[in-house]
CSV table of C-alpha atoms in Angstrom, one decimal:
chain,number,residue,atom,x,y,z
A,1,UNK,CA,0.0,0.0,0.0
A,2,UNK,CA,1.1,3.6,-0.8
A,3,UNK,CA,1.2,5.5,2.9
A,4,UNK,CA,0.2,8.9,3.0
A,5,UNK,CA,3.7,10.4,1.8
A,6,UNK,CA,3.4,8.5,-1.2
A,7,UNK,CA,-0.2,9.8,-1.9
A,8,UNK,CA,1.0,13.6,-1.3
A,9,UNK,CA,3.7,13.2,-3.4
A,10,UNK,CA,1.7,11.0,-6.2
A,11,UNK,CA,-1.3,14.5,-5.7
A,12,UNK,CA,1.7,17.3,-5.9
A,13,UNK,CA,3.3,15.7,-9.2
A,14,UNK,CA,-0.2,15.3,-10.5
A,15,UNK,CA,-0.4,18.9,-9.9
A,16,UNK,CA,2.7,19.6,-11.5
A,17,UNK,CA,1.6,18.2,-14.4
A,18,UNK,CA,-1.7,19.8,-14.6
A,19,UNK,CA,-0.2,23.2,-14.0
A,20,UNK,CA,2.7,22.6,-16.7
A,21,UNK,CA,0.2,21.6,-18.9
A,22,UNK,CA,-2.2,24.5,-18.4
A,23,UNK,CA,0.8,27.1,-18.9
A,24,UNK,CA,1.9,25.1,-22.0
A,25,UNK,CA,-1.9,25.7,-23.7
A,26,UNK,CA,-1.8,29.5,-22.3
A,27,UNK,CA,1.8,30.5,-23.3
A,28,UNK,CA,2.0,30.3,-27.5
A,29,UNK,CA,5.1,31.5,-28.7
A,30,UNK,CA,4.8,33.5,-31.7
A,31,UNK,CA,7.4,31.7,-34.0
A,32,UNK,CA,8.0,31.5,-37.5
A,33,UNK,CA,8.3,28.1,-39.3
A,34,UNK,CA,12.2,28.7,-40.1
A,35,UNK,CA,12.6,29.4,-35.8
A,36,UNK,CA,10.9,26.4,-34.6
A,37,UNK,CA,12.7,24.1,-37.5
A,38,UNK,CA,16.3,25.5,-36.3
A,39,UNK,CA,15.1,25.4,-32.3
A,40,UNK,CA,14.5,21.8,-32.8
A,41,UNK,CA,17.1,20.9,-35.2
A,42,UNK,CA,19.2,22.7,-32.4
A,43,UNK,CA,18.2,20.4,-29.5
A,44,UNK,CA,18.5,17.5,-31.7
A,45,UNK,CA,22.3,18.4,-32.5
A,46,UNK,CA,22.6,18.6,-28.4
A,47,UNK,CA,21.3,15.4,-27.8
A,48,UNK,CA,23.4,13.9,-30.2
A,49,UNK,CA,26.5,15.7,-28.9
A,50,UNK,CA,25.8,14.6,-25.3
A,51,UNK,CA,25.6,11.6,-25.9
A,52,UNK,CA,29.4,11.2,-26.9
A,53,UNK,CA,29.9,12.8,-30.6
A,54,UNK,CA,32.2,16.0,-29.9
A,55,UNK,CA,32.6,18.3,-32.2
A,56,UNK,CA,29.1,19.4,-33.3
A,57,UNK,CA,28.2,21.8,-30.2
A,58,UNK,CA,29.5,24.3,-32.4
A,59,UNK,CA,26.7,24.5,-34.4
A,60,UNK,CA,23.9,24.7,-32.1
A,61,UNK,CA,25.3,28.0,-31.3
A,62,UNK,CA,25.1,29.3,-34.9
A,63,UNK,CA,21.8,27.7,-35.5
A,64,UNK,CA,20.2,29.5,-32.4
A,65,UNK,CA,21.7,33.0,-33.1
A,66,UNK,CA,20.1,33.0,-36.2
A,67,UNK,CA,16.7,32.1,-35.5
A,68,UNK,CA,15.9,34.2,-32.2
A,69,UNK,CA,19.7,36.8,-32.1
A,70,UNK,CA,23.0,36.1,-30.5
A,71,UNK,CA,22.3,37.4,-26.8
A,72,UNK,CA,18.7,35.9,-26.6
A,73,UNK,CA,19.6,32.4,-28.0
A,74,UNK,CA,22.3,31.4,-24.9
A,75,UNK,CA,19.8,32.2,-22.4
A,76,UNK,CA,17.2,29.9,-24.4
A,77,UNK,CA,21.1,27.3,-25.0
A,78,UNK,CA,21.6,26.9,-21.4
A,79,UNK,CA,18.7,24.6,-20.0
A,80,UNK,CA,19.0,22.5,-23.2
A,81,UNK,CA,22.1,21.9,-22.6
A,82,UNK,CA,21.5,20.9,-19.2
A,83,UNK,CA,19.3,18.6,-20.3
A,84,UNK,CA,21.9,16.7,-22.4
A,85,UNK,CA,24.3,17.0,-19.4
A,86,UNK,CA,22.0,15.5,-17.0
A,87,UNK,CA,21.7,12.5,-20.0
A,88,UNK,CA,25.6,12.5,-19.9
A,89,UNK,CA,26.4,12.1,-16.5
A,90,UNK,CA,24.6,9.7,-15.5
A,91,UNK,CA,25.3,8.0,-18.3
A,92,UNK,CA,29.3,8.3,-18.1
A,93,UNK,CA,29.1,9.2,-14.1
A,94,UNK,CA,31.4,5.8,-13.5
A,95,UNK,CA,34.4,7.6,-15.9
A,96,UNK,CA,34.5,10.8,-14.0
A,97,UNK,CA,37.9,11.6,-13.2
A,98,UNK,CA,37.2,14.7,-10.6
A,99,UNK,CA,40.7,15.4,-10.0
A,100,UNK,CA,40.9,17.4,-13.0
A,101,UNK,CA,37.6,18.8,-12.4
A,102,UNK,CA,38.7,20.3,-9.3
A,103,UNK,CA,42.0,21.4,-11.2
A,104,UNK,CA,40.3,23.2,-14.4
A,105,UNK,CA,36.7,24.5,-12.5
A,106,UNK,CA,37.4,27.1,-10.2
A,107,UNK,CA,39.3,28.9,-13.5
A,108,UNK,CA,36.4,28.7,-15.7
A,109,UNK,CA,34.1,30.0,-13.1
A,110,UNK,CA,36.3,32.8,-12.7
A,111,UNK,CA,36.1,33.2,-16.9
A,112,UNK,CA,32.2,32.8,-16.5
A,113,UNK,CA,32.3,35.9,-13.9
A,114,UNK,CA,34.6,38.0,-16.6
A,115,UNK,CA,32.2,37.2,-19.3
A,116,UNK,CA,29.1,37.9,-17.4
A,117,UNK,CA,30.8,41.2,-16.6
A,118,UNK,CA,31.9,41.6,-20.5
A,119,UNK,CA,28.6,40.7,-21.7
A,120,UNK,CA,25.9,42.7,-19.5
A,121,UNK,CA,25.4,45.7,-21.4
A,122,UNK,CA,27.0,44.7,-24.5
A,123,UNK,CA,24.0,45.7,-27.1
A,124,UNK,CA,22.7,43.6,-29.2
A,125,UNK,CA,25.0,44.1,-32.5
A,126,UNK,CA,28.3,44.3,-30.3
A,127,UNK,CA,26.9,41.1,-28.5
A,128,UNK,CA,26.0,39.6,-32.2
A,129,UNK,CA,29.9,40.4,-33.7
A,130,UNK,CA,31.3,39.3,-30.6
A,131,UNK,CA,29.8,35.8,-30.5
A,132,UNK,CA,30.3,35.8,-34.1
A,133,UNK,CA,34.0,36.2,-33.4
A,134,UNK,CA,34.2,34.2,-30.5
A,135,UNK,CA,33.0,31.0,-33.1
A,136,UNK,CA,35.2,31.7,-35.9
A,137,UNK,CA,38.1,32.0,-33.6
A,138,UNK,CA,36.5,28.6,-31.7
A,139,UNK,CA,36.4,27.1,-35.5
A,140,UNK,CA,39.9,28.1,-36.4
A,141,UNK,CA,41.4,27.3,-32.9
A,142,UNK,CA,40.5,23.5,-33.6
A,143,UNK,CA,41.0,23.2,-37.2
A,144,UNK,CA,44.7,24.2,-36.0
A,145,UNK,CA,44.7,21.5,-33.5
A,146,UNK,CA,43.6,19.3,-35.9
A,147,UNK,CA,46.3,20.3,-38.0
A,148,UNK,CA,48.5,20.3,-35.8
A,149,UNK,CA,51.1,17.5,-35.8
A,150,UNK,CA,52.7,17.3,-32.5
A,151,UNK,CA,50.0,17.4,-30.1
A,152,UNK,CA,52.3,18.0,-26.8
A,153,UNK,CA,50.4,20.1,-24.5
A,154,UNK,CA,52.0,22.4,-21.5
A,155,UNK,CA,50.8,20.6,-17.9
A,156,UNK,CA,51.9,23.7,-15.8
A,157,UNK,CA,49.0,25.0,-13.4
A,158,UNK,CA,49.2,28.7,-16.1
A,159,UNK,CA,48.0,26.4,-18.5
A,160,UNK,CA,45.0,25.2,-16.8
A,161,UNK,CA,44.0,28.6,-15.6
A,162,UNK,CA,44.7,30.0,-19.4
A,163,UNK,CA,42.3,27.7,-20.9
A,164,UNK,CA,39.9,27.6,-17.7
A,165,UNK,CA,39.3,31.0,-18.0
A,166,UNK,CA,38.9,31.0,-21.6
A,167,UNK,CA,36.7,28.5,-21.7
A,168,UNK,CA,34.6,30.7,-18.7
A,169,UNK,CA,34.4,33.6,-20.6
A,170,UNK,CA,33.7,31.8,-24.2
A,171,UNK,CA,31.0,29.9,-22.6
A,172,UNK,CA,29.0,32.7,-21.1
A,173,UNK,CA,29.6,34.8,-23.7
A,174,UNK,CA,28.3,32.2,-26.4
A,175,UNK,CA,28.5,28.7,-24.9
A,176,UNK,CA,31.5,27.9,-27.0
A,177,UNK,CA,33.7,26.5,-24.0
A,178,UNK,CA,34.6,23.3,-25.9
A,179,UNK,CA,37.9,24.3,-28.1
A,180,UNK,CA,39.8,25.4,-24.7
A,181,UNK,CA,38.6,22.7,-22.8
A,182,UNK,CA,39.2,19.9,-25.1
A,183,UNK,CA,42.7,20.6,-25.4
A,184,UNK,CA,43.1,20.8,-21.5
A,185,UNK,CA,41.7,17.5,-21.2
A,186,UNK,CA,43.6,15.8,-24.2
A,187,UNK,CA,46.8,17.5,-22.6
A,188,UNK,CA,45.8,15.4,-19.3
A,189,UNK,CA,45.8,12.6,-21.7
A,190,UNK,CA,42.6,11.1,-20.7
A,191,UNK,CA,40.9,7.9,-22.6
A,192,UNK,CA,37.8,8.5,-24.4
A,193,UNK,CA,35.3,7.5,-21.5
A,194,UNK,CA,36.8,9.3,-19.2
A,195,UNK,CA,37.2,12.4,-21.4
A,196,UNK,CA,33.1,12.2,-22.3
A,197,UNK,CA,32.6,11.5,-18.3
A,198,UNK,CA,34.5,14.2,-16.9
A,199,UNK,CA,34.1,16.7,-19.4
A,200,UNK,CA,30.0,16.0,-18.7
A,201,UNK,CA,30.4,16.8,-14.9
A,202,UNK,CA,32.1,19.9,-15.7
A,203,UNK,CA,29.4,21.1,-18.1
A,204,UNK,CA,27.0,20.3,-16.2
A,205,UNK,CA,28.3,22.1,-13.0
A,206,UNK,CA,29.3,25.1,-15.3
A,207,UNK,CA,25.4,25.3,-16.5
A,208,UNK,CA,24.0,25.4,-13.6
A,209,UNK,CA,26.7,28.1,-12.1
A,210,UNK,CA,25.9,30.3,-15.4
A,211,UNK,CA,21.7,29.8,-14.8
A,212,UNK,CA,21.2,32.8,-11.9
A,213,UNK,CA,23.4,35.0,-14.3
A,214,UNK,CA,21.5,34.2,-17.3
A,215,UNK,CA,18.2,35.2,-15.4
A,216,UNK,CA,18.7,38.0,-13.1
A,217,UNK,CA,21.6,39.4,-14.6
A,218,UNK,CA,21.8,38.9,-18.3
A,219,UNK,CA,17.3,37.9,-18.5
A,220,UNK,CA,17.8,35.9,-21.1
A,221,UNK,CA,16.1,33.1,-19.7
A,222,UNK,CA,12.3,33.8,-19.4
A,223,UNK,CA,9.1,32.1,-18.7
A,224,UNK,CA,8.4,32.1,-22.2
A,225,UNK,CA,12.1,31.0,-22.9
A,226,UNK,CA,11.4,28.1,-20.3
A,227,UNK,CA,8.5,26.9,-21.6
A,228,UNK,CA,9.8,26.5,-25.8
A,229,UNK,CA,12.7,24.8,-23.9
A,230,UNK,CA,10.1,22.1,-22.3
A,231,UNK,CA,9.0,22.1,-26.3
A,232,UNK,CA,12.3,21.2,-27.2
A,233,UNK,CA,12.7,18.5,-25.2
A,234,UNK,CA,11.8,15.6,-27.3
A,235,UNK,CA,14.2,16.7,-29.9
A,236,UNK,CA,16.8,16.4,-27.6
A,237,UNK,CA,15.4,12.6,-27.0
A,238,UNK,CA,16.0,12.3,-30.1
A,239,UNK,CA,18.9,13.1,-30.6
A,240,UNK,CA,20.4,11.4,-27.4
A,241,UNK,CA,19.3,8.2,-29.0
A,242,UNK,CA,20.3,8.8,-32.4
A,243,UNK,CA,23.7,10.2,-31.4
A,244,UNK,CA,24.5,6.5,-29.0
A,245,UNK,CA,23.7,4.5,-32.6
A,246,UNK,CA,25.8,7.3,-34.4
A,247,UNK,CA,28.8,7.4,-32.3
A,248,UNK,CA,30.4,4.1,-33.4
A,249,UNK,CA,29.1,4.1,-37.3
A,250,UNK,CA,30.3,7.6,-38.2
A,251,UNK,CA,33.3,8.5,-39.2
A,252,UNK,CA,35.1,11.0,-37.6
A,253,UNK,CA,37.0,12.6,-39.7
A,254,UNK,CA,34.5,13.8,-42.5
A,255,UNK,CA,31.9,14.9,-40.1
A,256,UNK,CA,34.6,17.1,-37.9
A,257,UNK,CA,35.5,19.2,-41.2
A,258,UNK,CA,32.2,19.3,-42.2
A,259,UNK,CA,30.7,20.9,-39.1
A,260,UNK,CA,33.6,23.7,-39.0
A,261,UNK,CA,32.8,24.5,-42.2
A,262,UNK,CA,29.2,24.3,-41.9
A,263,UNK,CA,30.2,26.7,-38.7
A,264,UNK,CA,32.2,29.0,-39.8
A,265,UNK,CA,29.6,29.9,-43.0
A,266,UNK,CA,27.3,30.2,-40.1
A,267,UNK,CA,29.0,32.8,-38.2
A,268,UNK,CA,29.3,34.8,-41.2
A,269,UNK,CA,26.2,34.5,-41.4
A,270,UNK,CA,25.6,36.2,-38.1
A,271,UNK,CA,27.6,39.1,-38.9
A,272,UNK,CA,25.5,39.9,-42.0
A,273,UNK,CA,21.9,39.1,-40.3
């Protein structure tokens, strides 16, 4: 039998859903066709990059800065994305090597605080040519490592707290934190499992640290922001499942140079919209 706890907490999620569902038929976002297709197409592409393909985050940023404009689309980024983190760590929890969490966090929370400083009353062209240059310098950054052919990476702690606070500052500014902190975590020389695993803790700690920023400081996250994430939802789903059948057919190679270009067009796309 249930006891009464049980019953009060069956009657309050009942509730929940009611209410959620009531706000959902109230609130109609006013979006065109071309918005909702690259919202969804958006948290599809975060699914399928939480669940292990790197590489492709990149271009959820581009997509979203063109449908709804650059400062607006990382507030409406942000709970997506934790979302997908949530997905990826409990999924990759048991690879989590926190050591290097503890090492590289406290610098990119310090680069979130700069960029939340940077970014406040940035208006919305300076913010749009500023995330525009913060991905084309993301995209170059790792076609170079790609192109690189000795990848020896510096260990010292200045390295860490270079690319930690990078990372911080990229991130808030335009959820780009994943060329800085790639190449910190491939200079620790972690496996693939535990690079995915740890690299999903951190992101997921970092979103949550950047959410009060994004709403009392930034307001960039809304109700009406909230509830077309709750819309999104299922693309994410989607993509989470797609993205584990994907990550051991595709090859990665082709699909890496095809997203930077696909990302870099896209970013010069911004500075023209």
């Amino acid at each position: 039998m249930i006891g009464s706890k049980g019953i009060i907490f069956l009657y309050i999620l009942l509730l929940n859903f009611i209410y959620t569902h009531y706000m959902l038929s109230l609130l109609s976002l006013e979006l065109t066709s071309m918005q909702w297709f690259l919202a969804l197409l958006s948290a599809f592409i975060i699914g399928v990059s939480k669940s292990g393909i790197k590489g492709i985050a990149i271009l959820i940023v581009t997509l979203m800065a063109l449908a709804f404009g650059a400062k607006e689309s990382t507030g409406l980024i942000v709970p997506l994305l934790i979302v997908g983190d949530i997905f990826a760590v409990i999924y990759y929890n048991r690879h989590t090597q926190w050591k290097y969490i503890v090492r590289f966090l406290p610098w990119m929370m310090l680069g979130v605080l700069i960029g939340v400083f940077i970014g406040k009353d940035l208006d919305e062209l300076t913010f749009k040519n500023s995330m525009a240059v913060v991905i084309l310098g993301s995209v170059i950054m790792m076609y170079w490592w790609d192109r690189k052919k000795s990848k020896n990476v510096p260990t010292h702690w200045a390295f860490a707290g270079s690319m930690g606070i990078m990372a911080g500052i990229t991130t808030m500014i335009g959820n780009l934190a994943g060329a800085f902190s790639n190449i910190f975590f491939l200079a620790m020389r972690l496996p693939k499992n535990e690079f995915i695993g740890t690299a999903a803790w951190l992101f997921f700690i970092i979103n949550i640290f950047k959410l009060p920023f994004h709403i009392f400081v930034w307001k960039t996250i809304t109700l009406d922001s909230f509830i077309l994430n709750l819309k999104l939802i299922p693309g994410i789903l989607l993509g989470l499942f797609v993205g584990i059948f994907l990550v051991t057919k595709i090859k990665e190679g082709f699909y890496r140079k095809m997203i930077l270009f696909l990302t870099a067009l896209g970013s010069l796309l911004i500075l023209l919209r």
